[in-house]
Coordinates of C-alpha atoms in Angstrom, one line a residue:
X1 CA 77.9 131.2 -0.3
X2 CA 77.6 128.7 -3.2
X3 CA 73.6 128.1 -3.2
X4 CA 73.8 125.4 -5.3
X5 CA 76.6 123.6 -3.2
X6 CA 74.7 120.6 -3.4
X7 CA 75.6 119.5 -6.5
X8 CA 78.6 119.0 -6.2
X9 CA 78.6 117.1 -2.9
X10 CA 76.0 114.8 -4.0
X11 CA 78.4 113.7 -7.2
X12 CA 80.9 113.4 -4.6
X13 CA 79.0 110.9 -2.4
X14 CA 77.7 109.1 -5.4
X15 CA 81.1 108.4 -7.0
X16 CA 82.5 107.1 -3.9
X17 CA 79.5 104.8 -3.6
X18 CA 78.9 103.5 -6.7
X19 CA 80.7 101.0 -9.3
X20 CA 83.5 102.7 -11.1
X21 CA 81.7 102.0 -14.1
X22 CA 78.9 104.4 -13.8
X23 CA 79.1 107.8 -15.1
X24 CA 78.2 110.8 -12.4
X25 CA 77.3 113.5 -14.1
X26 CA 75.5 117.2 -13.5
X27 CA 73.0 118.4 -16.1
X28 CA 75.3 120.5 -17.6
X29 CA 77.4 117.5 -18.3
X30 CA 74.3 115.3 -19.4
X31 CA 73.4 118.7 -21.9
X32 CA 77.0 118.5 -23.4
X33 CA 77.1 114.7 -24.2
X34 CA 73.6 115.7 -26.3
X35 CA 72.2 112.4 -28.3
X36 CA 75.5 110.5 -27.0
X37 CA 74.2 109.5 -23.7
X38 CA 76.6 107.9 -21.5
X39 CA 75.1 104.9 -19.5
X40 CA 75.1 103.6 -16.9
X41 CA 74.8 107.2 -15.4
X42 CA 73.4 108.8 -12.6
X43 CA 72.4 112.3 -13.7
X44 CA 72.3 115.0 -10.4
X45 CA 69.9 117.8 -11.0
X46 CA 68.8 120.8 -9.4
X47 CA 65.0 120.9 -8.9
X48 CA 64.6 124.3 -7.8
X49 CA 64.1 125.3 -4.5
X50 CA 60.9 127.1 -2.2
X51 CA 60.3 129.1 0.4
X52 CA 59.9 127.3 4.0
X53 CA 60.3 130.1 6.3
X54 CA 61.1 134.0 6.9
X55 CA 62.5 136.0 9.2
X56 CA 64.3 139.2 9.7
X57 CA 67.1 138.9 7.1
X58 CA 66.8 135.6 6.8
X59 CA 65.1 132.6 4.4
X60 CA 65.1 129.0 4.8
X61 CA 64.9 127.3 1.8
X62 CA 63.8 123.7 0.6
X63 CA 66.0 123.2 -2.6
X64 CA 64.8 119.7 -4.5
X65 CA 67.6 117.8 -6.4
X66 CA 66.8 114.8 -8.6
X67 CA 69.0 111.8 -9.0
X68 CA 68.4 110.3 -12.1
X69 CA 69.9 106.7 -13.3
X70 CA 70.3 106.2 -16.9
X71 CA 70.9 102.3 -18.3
X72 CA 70.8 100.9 -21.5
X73 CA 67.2 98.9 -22.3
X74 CA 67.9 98.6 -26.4
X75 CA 68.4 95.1 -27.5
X76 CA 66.1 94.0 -24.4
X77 CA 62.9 93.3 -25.7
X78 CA 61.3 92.3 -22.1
X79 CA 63.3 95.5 -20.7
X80 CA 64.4 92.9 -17.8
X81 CA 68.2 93.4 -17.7
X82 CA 67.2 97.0 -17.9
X83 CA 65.2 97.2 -15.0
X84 CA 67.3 95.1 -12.8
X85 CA 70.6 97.1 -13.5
X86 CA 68.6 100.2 -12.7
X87 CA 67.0 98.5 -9.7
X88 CA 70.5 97.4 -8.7
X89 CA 71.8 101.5 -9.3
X90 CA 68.6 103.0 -7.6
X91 CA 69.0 100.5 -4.2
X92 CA 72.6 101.7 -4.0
X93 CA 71.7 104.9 -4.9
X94 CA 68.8 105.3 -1.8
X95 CA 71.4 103.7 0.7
X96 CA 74.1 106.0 -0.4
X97 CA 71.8 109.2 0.1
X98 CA 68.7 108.3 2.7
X99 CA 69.5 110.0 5.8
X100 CA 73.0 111.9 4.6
X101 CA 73.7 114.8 5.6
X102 CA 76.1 117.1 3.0
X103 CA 79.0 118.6 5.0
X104 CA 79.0 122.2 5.7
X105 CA 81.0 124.2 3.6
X106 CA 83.8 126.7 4.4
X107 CA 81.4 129.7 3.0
X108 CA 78.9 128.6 5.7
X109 CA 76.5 126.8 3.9
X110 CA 74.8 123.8 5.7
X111 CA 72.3 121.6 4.5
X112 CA 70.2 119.8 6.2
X113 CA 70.1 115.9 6.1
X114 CA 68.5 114.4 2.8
X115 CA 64.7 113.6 2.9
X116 CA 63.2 111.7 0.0
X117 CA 60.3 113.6 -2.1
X118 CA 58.0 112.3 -4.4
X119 CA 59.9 111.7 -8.1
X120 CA 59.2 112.0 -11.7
X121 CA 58.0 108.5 -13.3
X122 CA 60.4 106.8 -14.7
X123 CA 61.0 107.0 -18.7
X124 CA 62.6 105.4 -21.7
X125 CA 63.9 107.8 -24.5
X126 CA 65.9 106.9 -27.3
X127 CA 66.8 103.2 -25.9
X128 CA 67.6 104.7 -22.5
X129 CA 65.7 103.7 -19.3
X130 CA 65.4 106.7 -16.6
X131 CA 64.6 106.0 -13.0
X132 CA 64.3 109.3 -10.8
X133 CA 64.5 109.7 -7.5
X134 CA 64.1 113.1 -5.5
X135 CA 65.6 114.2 -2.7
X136 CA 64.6 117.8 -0.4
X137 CA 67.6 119.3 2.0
X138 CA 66.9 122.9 3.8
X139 CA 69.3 125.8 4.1
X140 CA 68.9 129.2 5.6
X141 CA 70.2 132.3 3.7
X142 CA 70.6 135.5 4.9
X143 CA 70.9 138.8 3.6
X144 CA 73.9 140.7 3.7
X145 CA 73.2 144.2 6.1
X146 CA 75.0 146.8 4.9
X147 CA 75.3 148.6 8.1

């Protein structure tokens, strides 16, 4: 079973949602472009995930994933055309992923349907606005009995 599934399916959803233009990218791919960040981008990445309930051999598990859009806001001194082409991402974004629940896999993961969470605030680094938004989906592990 590939735990972190997720990942993968959320870029998947997101590409097929949004413009062509805009960059999909995990956090591994975000950490290789380094100081040369691509925008616009939506960055997926993995939150971590807690304990929800236990039973005999099993786990269910709230795993948190972040979806992060990345835009431009040098050469904007008001930070307007920023904000609305991030406002414009994040809309699409919440429509694309409210409610949507990742298909199950062929190693038998299944995650439930995608609940919003609280995010991080938004930021601006180096010239480059960040609007977060966070998302919880549930899985149940279970151990392996050797038996």
């Amino acid at each position: 079973m590939d735990f972190l599934a997720a990942e993968v399916l959320l870029k998947a959803r997101l590409k097929g949602r949004l413009p062509p233009t805009v960059q999909v990218l995990s956090q591994i791919e975000v950490a290789a472009e380094g100081a040369r960040q691509v925008t616009p981008a939506v960055h997926v990445v993995y939150g971590g995930a807690a304990l929800v309930d236990q039973a005999a051999g099993a786990a269910k598990l709230e795993q948190t994933w972040l979806t992060v859009v990345a835009v431009r806001a040098t050469n904007d001194p008001t930070g307007e055309t920023a904000r609305r082409a991030a406002g414009v991402l994040m809309t699409t974004l919440l429509q694309s992923l409210l409610g949507w629940r990742p298909p199950a896999q062929p190693d038998g993961l299944q995650l439930s349907p995608l609940a919003p969470a609280d995010p991080l605030a938004p930021s601006v680094v180096d010239g480059v606005l960040y609007l977060p938004a966070a998302w919880v989906t549930t899985c149940v592990v279970r151990g392996i009995d050797d038996d």
